[in-house]
Amino acid sequence: MKIETQCLHEGYTPKNGEPRVMPIYQSTTYVYNSTDAVADVFDDPQLGMIYSRFENPTTDAVEKKIAALEGGVAAMCTSSGQAASMLSVLNLCNAGDHFISSSSIYGGTVNLFAFTFKKMGIECTFIDVDASEEEIRAAIRPNTKCIFGETIANPALTVLDIEKWADIAHENGLPLIVDNTFATPFLCRPIEWGADVVVHSTSKYMDGHAVQVGGVIVDAGKFDWAKSGRFPEFTEPDESYHGTIYTEKYPHAPYIIKARHQLMRDFGCYPAANSSFLLNLGLETLAVRMERYCENGIKVAEYLESCDLVEKIKYAGLESDPHHDRAKKYLPKGCCGVISFTIKGGRKNAVKFMDALKLASNEVHVADIRTCVLNPASATHRQLTEEQLVAAGIDPGMIRFSVGIENVEDILADIKNAFDVVRNG
Ligand SMILES: *Cc1c(COP(=O)(O)O)cnc(C)c1O
């Protein structure tokens, strides 16, 4: 099936007389006919469901759909994108371990990697997204367990050279984890370029409608854990799961099965069935929405680039963008709807511009179906001084403009009107 068809038909195929739409299984638990039957499920959790802290039929259908969309073998949903990033790394790193991340990643992920993981004894080295092969190789240590990056970074909008980072990871027996939130599998399938694990905040384009927070981890099923030699937790008996050796018992997807039966069992950050039902509705229209976001995104970016009040713009779909060649390789269908630009006149004009917008809403969200804007200097990075903002690579006048799927004429008219207010004010 092509991806447009997969969005509708993967994950759930009703049998004779069953509901057309995957129902919401709002149940914490699952019934068995005998104690022996329950024991069997505990011995091999693949035989049936046990408890909704880590599995549920509605969520299972969504997991199968997302695994298919990304070209992976299995997936596990989480209650947020943050939980997905956290578990994707904790499934590989223990206290005393180290990993590498591109520094061009979501701010919440930076906090998790730089501060919270540090308290847990896990160290992260951040490397520039455009680092040379030598620089990446030089950061790898004997206790390094994985490399992490974002396809299109939020909010920097850089594009990761996935193939290059994957090759270096694999040379060293390391898996590559890619956060594919902004691209979605409609624009890029990182597994095809060598990624071993893909994570998402499904709160963004996948849900699309700003109705529920969620995340997902996808296992490519390709990484050779035994050959790497760095992952005894995959190749030796798991004491906490009656001696299971994940690579032997579940050779098709040891990574995701370990994540579910160790980490999700213990942390329980699993989505509610109702959230998964809503996520599935979003996924059904992902392909048509992504086409429109990209179509509107490039038109708005081209307009902004031509505008005298715009000092800088970052959108990899523009020919002038330093990552345009990478976008052509990894994102041939388009670069999503998120654009960042810096308005002349700093924070004062950014605020004036944003307050003058009528259609675009001012909110701490991105990748919504509706156009929305954020001035990081006034919101997510508000506590920083002007000097600290510059050091963090955020101009005070920077605006993150998330183009929705409205008619682009209306979005452009809103922007033009707001620029007029700035000019006249
Ligand atoms: C929003 C976001 C996250 C965090 O996801 P939540 O669902 O908000 O927890 C992680 N990565 C990227 C790229 C994001 O945009």
Short mmCIF file of C-alpha atoms and ligand atoms in Angstrom, two decimals:
data_model
loop_
_atom_site.label_atom_id
_atom_site.label_comp_id
_atom_site.label_asym_id
_atom_site.label_seq_id
_atom_site.Cartn_x
_atom_site.Cartn_y
_atom_site.Cartn_z
CA MET A 1 0.00 0.00 0.00
CA LYS A 2 1.09 3.58 -0.64
CA ILE A 3 1.35 5.85 2.38
CA GLU A 4 -1.96 7.66 1.71
CA THR A 5 -3.70 4.27 1.80
CA GLN A 6 -1.72 3.06 4.82
CA CYS A 7 -2.91 6.12 6.79
CA LEU A 8 -6.47 4.78 6.43
CA HIS A 9 -6.10 1.02 6.33
CA GLU A 10 -3.09 -0.12 8.39
CA GLY A 11 -3.44 -1.31 11.97
CA TYR A 12 -7.05 -2.43 12.00
CA THR A 13 -8.96 -4.68 9.60
CA PRO A 14 -12.48 -5.42 10.82
CA LYS A 15 -13.75 -8.95 10.33
CA ASN A 16 -17.28 -9.90 9.27
CA GLY A 17 -19.81 -7.76 11.17
CA GLU A 18 -17.24 -5.90 13.29
CA PRO A 19 -17.22 -2.09 13.73
CA ARG A 20 -15.87 -0.15 10.72
CA VAL A 21 -13.85 2.12 13.04
CA MET A 22 -11.49 0.78 15.72
CA PRO A 23 -13.52 1.14 18.95
CA ILE A 24 -12.28 2.73 22.17
CA TYR A 25 -11.43 -0.16 24.48
CA GLN A 26 -11.88 1.73 27.73
CA SER A 27 -10.79 -1.09 30.01
CA THR A 28 -7.88 -1.36 32.42
CA THR A 29 -7.70 -5.10 32.22
CA TYR A 30 -8.33 -8.29 30.18
CA VAL A 31 -10.12 -11.47 31.24
CA TYR A 32 -8.85 -15.06 30.89
CA ASN A 33 -10.63 -18.39 31.27
CA SER A 34 -8.19 -19.93 33.71
CA THR A 35 -5.20 -19.24 35.95
CA ASP A 36 -3.08 -21.25 33.53
CA ALA A 37 -4.15 -19.00 30.66
CA VAL A 38 -3.05 -15.95 32.68
CA ALA A 39 0.27 -17.65 33.47
CA ASP A 40 0.83 -18.31 29.76
CA VAL A 41 0.35 -14.64 28.94
CA PHE A 42 2.85 -13.70 31.64
CA ASP A 43 5.35 -16.17 30.19
CA ASP A 44 4.89 -14.80 26.70
CA PRO A 45 3.26 -11.35 26.70
CA GLN A 46 2.94 -11.57 22.91
CA LEU A 47 0.08 -14.07 23.42
CA GLY A 48 -2.40 -11.56 24.84
CA MET A 49 -2.99 -8.34 26.74
CA ILE A 50 -2.33 -8.11 30.47
CA TYR A 51 -2.92 -4.58 31.75
CA SER A 52 -3.53 -1.14 30.21
CA ARG A 53 -0.53 0.41 31.96
CA PHE A 54 1.48 -0.88 28.99
CA GLU A 55 -0.90 -2.22 26.31
CA ASN A 56 -4.44 -1.74 25.02
CA PRO A 57 -6.20 -2.87 21.83
CA THR A 58 -7.12 0.65 20.65
CA THR A 59 -3.56 1.85 21.17
CA ASP A 60 -2.21 -1.37 19.66
CA ALA A 61 -4.01 -0.62 16.39
CA VAL A 62 -2.44 2.87 16.29
CA GLU A 63 0.98 1.40 17.08
CA LYS A 64 0.67 -1.03 14.16
CA LYS A 65 -0.40 1.83 11.86
CA ILE A 66 2.53 4.07 12.83
CA ALA A 67 5.01 1.17 12.57
CA ALA A 68 3.75 0.56 9.02
CA LEU A 69 3.89 4.26 8.09
CA GLU A 70 7.52 4.49 9.24
CA GLY A 71 8.51 1.15 7.68
CA GLY A 72 9.39 -0.29 11.10
CA VAL A 73 8.53 -3.69 12.61
CA ALA A 74 6.75 -2.52 15.79
CA ALA A 75 5.91 0.60 17.76
CA MET A 76 4.95 1.66 21.28
CA CYS A 77 2.85 4.72 22.06
CA THR A 78 3.60 6.94 25.07
CA SER A 79 1.62 9.58 26.94
CA SER A 80 3.75 12.42 25.47
CA GLY A 81 6.57 13.10 23.04
CA GLN A 82 8.82 13.77 26.05
CA ALA A 83 8.08 10.27 27.37
CA ALA A 84 8.95 8.80 23.96
CA SER A 85 12.33 10.57 23.84
CA MET A 86 13.02 9.60 27.47
CA LEU A 87 12.22 5.89 27.05
CA SER A 88 13.97 5.66 23.67
CA VAL A 89 17.26 6.54 25.40
CA LEU A 90 16.63 4.80 28.76
CA ASN A 91 16.07 1.56 26.84
CA LEU A 92 19.79 1.76 25.92
CA CYS A 93 21.53 3.79 28.64
CA ASN A 94 22.05 3.05 32.35
CA ALA A 95 23.77 5.15 35.00
CA GLY A 96 27.39 5.55 33.93
CA ASP A 97 26.56 5.46 30.22
CA HIS A 98 26.96 8.19 27.64
CA PHE A 99 25.24 9.16 24.39
CA ILE A 100 25.56 11.77 21.67
CA SER A 101 22.91 14.16 20.40
CA SER A 102 22.73 16.79 17.72
CA SER A 103 22.42 20.14 19.49
CA SER A 104 19.70 21.11 17.01
CA ILE A 105 16.79 19.49 18.84
CA TYR A 106 13.62 20.48 20.68
CA GLY A 107 14.22 22.59 23.83
CA GLY A 108 12.35 20.15 26.08
CA THR A 109 14.60 17.35 24.85
CA VAL A 110 17.68 19.47 25.62
CA ASN A 111 16.48 19.85 29.22
CA LEU A 112 15.84 16.12 29.51
CA PHE A 113 19.23 15.18 28.05
CA ALA A 114 21.38 17.88 29.67
CA PHE A 115 19.86 18.10 33.15
CA THR A 116 17.46 15.30 34.11
CA PHE A 117 19.49 12.47 32.57
CA LYS A 118 22.62 13.94 34.19
CA LYS A 119 20.97 13.57 37.61
CA MET A 120 20.36 9.93 36.69
CA GLY A 121 24.06 9.44 35.85
CA ILE A 122 23.64 9.46 32.06
CA GLU A 123 25.80 11.94 30.19
CA CYS A 124 25.00 13.53 26.83
CA THR A 125 27.49 15.21 24.48
CA PHE A 126 25.83 17.74 22.16
CA ILE A 127 27.29 18.15 18.69
CA ASP A 128 26.49 20.69 15.99
CA VAL A 129 24.02 19.36 13.41
CA ASP A 130 26.56 20.27 10.70
CA ALA A 131 29.51 18.65 12.52
CA SER A 132 32.06 16.83 10.35
CA GLU A 133 32.36 13.03 10.40
CA GLU A 134 35.60 13.39 12.40
CA GLU A 135 33.91 15.52 15.05
CA ILE A 136 31.10 12.99 15.50
CA ARG A 137 33.54 10.06 15.62
CA ALA A 138 35.72 11.87 18.16
CA ALA A 139 32.80 12.13 20.60
CA ILE A 140 32.21 8.34 20.71
CA ARG A 141 33.47 6.67 23.92
CA PRO A 142 33.60 3.05 25.10
CA ASN A 143 30.43 3.68 27.18
CA THR A 144 28.50 5.47 24.39
CA LYS A 145 25.16 3.77 23.70
CA CYS A 146 23.37 5.73 20.96
CA ILE A 147 23.23 8.84 18.77
CA PHE A 148 20.16 11.09 18.62
CA GLY A 149 19.00 13.76 16.14
CA GLU A 150 15.91 15.47 14.67
CA THR A 151 14.95 15.24 10.99
CA ILE A 152 13.68 18.86 10.93
CA ALA A 153 14.62 20.47 14.24
CA ASN A 154 12.12 22.38 16.36
CA PRO A 155 12.59 25.40 16.41
CA ALA A 156 15.94 25.69 14.56
CA LEU A 157 14.46 24.06 11.39
CA THR A 158 17.83 22.56 10.44
CA VAL A 159 17.80 19.30 8.47
CA LEU A 160 19.76 16.29 9.76
CA ASP A 161 22.02 14.41 7.34
CA ILE A 162 20.48 11.13 8.51
CA GLU A 163 22.51 8.84 6.28
CA LYS A 164 25.83 10.32 7.43
CA TRP A 165 24.94 10.10 11.14
CA ALA A 166 23.60 6.55 10.70
CA ASP A 167 26.77 5.35 8.94
CA ILE A 168 29.00 6.69 11.72
CA ALA A 169 26.73 5.20 14.39
CA HIS A 170 26.75 1.78 12.71
CA GLU A 171 30.54 1.77 12.17
CA ASN A 172 30.76 1.96 15.96
CA GLY A 173 28.03 -0.54 16.87
CA LEU A 174 25.61 2.21 17.90
CA PRO A 175 21.95 2.67 17.00
CA LEU A 176 20.70 6.02 15.61
CA ILE A 177 17.50 7.46 17.10
CA VAL A 178 15.71 10.07 14.99
CA ASP A 179 12.94 12.39 16.21
CA ASN A 180 10.77 12.64 13.09
CA THR A 181 8.02 14.85 14.58
CA PHE A 182 8.08 17.74 12.09
CA ALA A 183 8.64 15.64 8.97
CA THR A 184 6.22 12.80 9.78
CA PRO A 185 6.61 9.59 7.73
CA PHE A 186 4.73 11.33 4.91
CA LEU A 187 7.69 13.62 4.21
CA CYS A 188 10.59 11.43 5.38
CA ARG A 189 11.04 7.85 6.56
CA PRO A 190 14.32 7.92 8.52
CA ILE A 191 14.50 4.10 8.66
CA GLU A 192 15.06 4.07 4.89
CA TRP A 193 18.17 6.23 5.49
CA GLY A 194 19.55 4.04 8.29
CA ALA A 195 17.77 5.11 11.50
CA ASP A 196 17.24 2.24 13.96
CA VAL A 197 14.66 3.91 16.17
CA VAL A 198 12.21 6.69 15.28
CA VAL A 199 10.41 8.79 17.89
CA HIS A 200 7.61 11.32 17.56
CA SER A 201 5.67 13.82 19.53
CA THR A 202 2.30 12.79 18.09
CA SER A 203 0.90 15.99 19.67
CA LYS A 204 2.03 17.83 16.52
CA TYR A 205 1.22 16.90 12.92
CA MET A 206 0.19 13.30 13.60
CA ASP A 207 -2.68 14.32 15.86
CA GLY A 208 -2.87 17.58 13.94
CA HIS A 209 -5.92 18.97 15.70
CA ALA A 210 -4.38 20.00 19.05
CA VAL A 211 -6.68 17.67 21.00
CA GLN A 212 -4.28 15.36 22.84
CA VAL A 213 -0.64 15.08 23.87
CA GLY A 214 1.16 11.88 22.92
CA GLY A 215 4.27 10.21 21.60
CA VAL A 216 5.48 7.05 19.91
CA ILE A 217 8.67 4.99 19.52
CA VAL A 218 9.17 2.88 16.38
CA ASP A 219 11.63 -0.02 16.14
CA ALA A 220 13.20 -0.50 12.70
CA GLY A 221 14.03 -4.10 13.68
CA LYS A 222 17.35 -3.91 11.83
CA PHE A 223 19.98 -3.27 14.50
CA ASP A 224 22.22 -6.21 15.38
CA TRP A 225 22.36 -5.97 19.20
CA ALA A 226 24.47 -9.09 19.62
CA LYS A 227 27.07 -8.06 17.04
CA SER A 228 27.43 -4.58 18.56
CA GLY A 229 28.66 -6.00 21.87
CA ARG A 230 27.57 -2.85 23.71
CA PHE A 231 24.17 -4.12 24.89
CA PRO A 232 24.30 -7.01 27.39
CA GLU A 233 20.75 -6.08 28.50
CA PHE A 234 19.53 -7.30 25.13
CA THR A 235 21.64 -10.44 24.92
CA GLU A 236 21.73 -11.68 28.53
CA PRO A 237 18.83 -12.82 30.76
CA ASP A 238 16.60 -10.03 32.16
CA GLU A 239 16.25 -10.78 35.86
CA SER A 240 13.21 -8.52 36.10
CA TYR A 241 11.42 -10.52 33.42
CA HIS A 242 12.04 -14.14 34.45
CA GLY A 243 15.29 -14.46 32.57
CA THR A 244 14.10 -13.37 29.13
CA ILE A 245 16.88 -12.85 26.59
CA TYR A 246 15.25 -10.28 24.30
CA THR A 247 17.35 -10.94 21.20
CA GLU A 248 16.66 -14.68 21.43
CA LYS A 249 13.00 -14.69 22.43
CA TYR A 250 11.92 -11.73 20.24
CA PRO A 251 14.48 -11.54 17.42
CA HIS A 252 12.14 -9.51 15.17
CA ALA A 253 11.78 -6.53 17.57
CA PRO A 254 13.83 -6.93 20.77
CA TYR A 255 14.16 -3.17 21.25
CA ILE A 256 10.47 -2.32 21.44
CA ILE A 257 9.50 -5.45 23.37
CA LYS A 258 12.16 -4.67 25.97
CA ALA A 259 10.94 -1.05 26.13
CA ARG A 260 7.37 -2.20 26.77
CA HIS A 261 7.94 -5.06 29.17
CA GLN A 262 10.66 -3.36 31.20
CA LEU A 263 10.26 0.38 30.97
CA MET A 264 6.56 0.88 30.23
CA ARG A 265 5.72 -1.76 32.84
CA ASP A 266 7.74 0.19 35.43
CA PHE A 267 7.03 3.80 34.40
CA GLY A 268 3.48 3.43 33.06
CA CYS A 269 3.47 6.51 30.81
CA TYR A 270 1.03 4.83 28.42
CA PRO A 271 -1.72 6.76 26.61
CA ALA A 272 -5.40 6.34 27.44
CA ALA A 273 -7.45 4.44 24.84
CA ASN A 274 -9.51 7.57 24.20
CA SER A 275 -6.35 9.52 23.26
CA SER A 276 -5.28 6.76 20.89
CA PHE A 277 -8.70 6.83 19.23
CA LEU A 278 -8.28 10.58 18.59
CA LEU A 279 -4.70 10.10 17.38
CA ASN A 280 -5.96 7.54 14.88
CA LEU A 281 -8.46 10.05 13.48
CA GLY A 282 -5.60 12.50 12.98
CA LEU A 283 -3.47 9.85 11.26
CA GLU A 284 -6.25 9.01 8.81
CA THR A 285 -5.90 12.46 7.20
CA LEU A 286 -2.14 12.90 7.74
CA ALA A 287 -1.26 12.57 4.05
CA VAL A 288 -3.73 15.17 2.78
CA ARG A 289 -2.92 17.57 5.58
CA MET A 290 0.86 17.29 5.07
CA GLU A 291 0.46 18.09 1.37
CA ARG A 292 -1.45 21.26 2.24
CA TYR A 293 0.95 22.31 5.04
CA CYS A 294 3.87 22.03 2.60
CA GLU A 295 2.02 23.84 -0.19
CA ASN A 296 1.08 26.71 2.15
CA GLY A 297 4.47 26.62 3.91
CA ILE A 298 6.55 27.32 0.81
CA LYS A 299 4.18 30.10 -0.35
CA VAL A 300 4.32 31.85 3.02
CA ALA A 301 8.12 31.36 3.24
CA GLU A 302 8.61 32.85 -0.24
CA TYR A 303 6.45 35.82 0.66
CA LEU A 304 8.29 36.41 3.94
CA GLU A 305 11.69 36.16 2.21
CA SER A 306 10.64 38.94 -0.16
CA CYS A 307 9.41 41.19 2.62
CA ASP A 308 11.45 44.29 3.61
CA LEU A 309 10.65 43.89 7.32
CA VAL A 310 12.14 40.38 7.47
CA GLU A 311 15.77 40.30 8.53
CA LYS A 312 16.33 36.50 8.40
CA ILE A 313 14.30 33.45 7.52
CA LYS A 314 14.83 29.72 8.11
CA TYR A 315 12.87 27.27 5.94
CA ALA A 316 14.73 24.46 4.19
CA GLY A 317 12.29 24.56 1.27
CA LEU A 318 13.77 27.93 0.17
CA GLU A 319 16.57 27.69 -2.40
CA SER A 320 18.60 30.19 -0.39
CA ASP A 321 18.50 28.00 2.75
CA PRO A 322 21.83 26.39 3.78
CA HIS A 323 20.02 23.06 4.24
CA HIS A 324 18.15 23.17 0.92
CA ASP A 325 20.26 20.39 -0.66
CA ARG A 326 19.61 18.14 2.33
CA ALA A 327 15.91 18.97 2.10
CA LYS A 328 15.92 17.92 -1.57
CA LYS A 329 17.42 14.57 -0.57
CA TYR A 330 15.45 13.79 2.60
CA LEU A 331 12.26 15.86 2.14
CA PRO A 332 11.43 15.74 -1.57
CA LYS A 333 7.70 16.26 -0.95
CA GLY A 334 8.17 19.44 1.11
CA CYS A 335 9.44 20.87 4.37
CA CYS A 336 6.25 21.02 6.52
CA GLY A 337 4.47 24.18 7.62
CA VAL A 338 6.83 25.53 10.25
CA ILE A 339 8.89 28.62 9.34
CA SER A 340 11.02 30.74 11.59
CA PHE A 341 11.90 34.31 10.74
CA THR A 342 13.36 37.35 12.44
CA ILE A 343 11.57 40.63 12.11
CA LYS A 344 13.58 43.87 11.94
CA GLY A 345 13.30 45.92 15.13
CA GLY A 346 13.75 43.10 17.65
CA ARG A 347 11.36 41.90 20.31
CA LYS A 348 9.30 45.12 20.23
CA ASN A 349 8.32 44.62 16.60
CA ALA A 350 7.89 40.87 17.02
CA VAL A 351 5.31 41.53 19.75
CA LYS A 352 3.62 44.24 17.68
CA PHE A 353 3.44 41.91 14.65
CA MET A 354 2.07 38.99 16.64
CA ASP A 355 -0.54 41.08 18.44
CA ALA A 356 -1.74 42.46 15.09
CA LEU A 357 -2.40 38.99 13.62
CA LYS A 358 -6.10 38.17 13.54
CA LEU A 359 -6.27 34.70 11.98
CA ALA A 360 -3.05 33.23 13.38
CA SER A 361 -3.36 32.44 17.06
CA ASN A 362 -0.77 33.23 19.68
CA GLU A 363 -0.20 29.93 21.49
CA VAL A 364 2.44 27.59 22.87
CA HIS A 365 1.89 24.98 20.20
CA VAL A 366 3.15 24.19 16.74
CA ALA A 367 2.14 22.01 13.80
CA ASP A 368 -1.54 22.55 14.48
CA ILE A 369 -4.22 22.39 11.79
CA ARG A 370 -4.76 26.13 12.42
CA THR A 371 -2.05 28.73 11.82
CA CYS A 372 -0.32 29.68 15.06
CA VAL A 373 2.66 31.79 16.13
CA LEU A 374 5.11 32.01 19.00
CA ASN A 375 7.85 34.50 19.89
CA PRO A 376 10.33 32.31 21.81
CA ALA A 377 11.88 35.41 23.48
CA SER A 378 8.51 36.33 25.03
CA ALA A 379 7.32 32.80 25.78
CA THR A 380 9.39 29.61 25.98
CA HIS A 381 12.70 31.48 26.49
CA ARG A 382 11.26 34.42 28.45
CA GLN A 383 13.55 34.05 31.48
CA LEU A 384 16.69 34.69 29.39
CA THR A 385 18.36 38.10 29.08
CA GLU A 386 18.96 39.58 25.61
CA GLU A 387 22.61 38.38 25.78
CA GLN A 388 21.58 34.88 26.84
CA LEU A 389 19.06 34.74 23.99
CA VAL A 390 21.77 35.56 21.47
CA ALA A 391 24.04 32.90 23.02
CA ALA A 392 21.24 30.36 22.68
CA GLY A 393 20.89 31.26 19.00
CA ILE A 394 17.49 32.89 19.48
CA ASP A 395 17.05 36.39 18.17
CA PRO A 396 14.72 38.49 20.33
CA GLY A 397 12.76 39.28 17.16
CA MET A 398 12.48 35.64 16.07
CA ILE A 399 8.99 34.37 15.33
CA ARG A 400 8.08 30.71 14.88
CA PHE A 401 5.26 30.75 12.36
CA SER A 402 3.35 27.49 12.05
CA VAL A 403 1.32 27.58 8.86
CA GLY A 404 -2.02 25.76 9.05
CA ILE A 405 -4.22 24.34 6.33
CA GLU A 406 -6.43 27.41 5.86
CA ASN A 407 -6.61 28.96 2.38
CA VAL A 408 -3.15 30.48 1.94
CA GLU A 409 -4.64 33.76 0.66
CA ASP A 410 -6.17 34.32 4.09
CA ILE A 411 -2.90 33.52 5.87
CA LEU A 412 -0.96 35.91 3.61
CA ALA A 413 -3.57 38.68 4.06
CA ASP A 414 -3.24 38.31 7.84
CA ILE A 415 0.57 38.59 7.64
CA LYS A 416 0.41 41.59 5.28
CA ASN A 417 -2.00 43.38 7.58
CA ALA A 418 0.22 42.73 10.61
CA PHE A 419 3.30 44.07 8.76
CA ASP A 420 1.28 47.22 7.93
CA VAL A 421 0.53 47.69 11.62
CA VAL A 422 4.26 47.36 12.44
CA ARG A 423 5.18 49.84 9.66
CA ASN A 424 2.60 52.39 10.77
CA GLY A 425 3.04 51.94 14.47
C1 LIG B 1 6.84 18.92 21.01
C2 LIG B 1 8.03 18.11 20.68
C3 LIG B 1 8.50 17.12 21.58
C4 LIG B 1 7.86 16.88 22.92
O1 LIG B 1 6.60 16.36 22.73
P1 LIG B 1 5.36 16.54 23.75
O2 LIG B 1 4.30 15.76 23.07
O3 LIG B 1 5.09 18.01 23.84
O4 LIG B 1 5.78 15.97 25.05
C5 LIG B 1 9.59 16.36 21.18
N1 LIG B 1 10.19 16.57 20.00
C6 LIG B 1 9.78 17.53 19.13
C7 LIG B 1 10.49 17.69 17.84
C8 LIG B 1 8.69 18.32 19.44
O5 LIG B 1 8.28 19.26 18.58
#
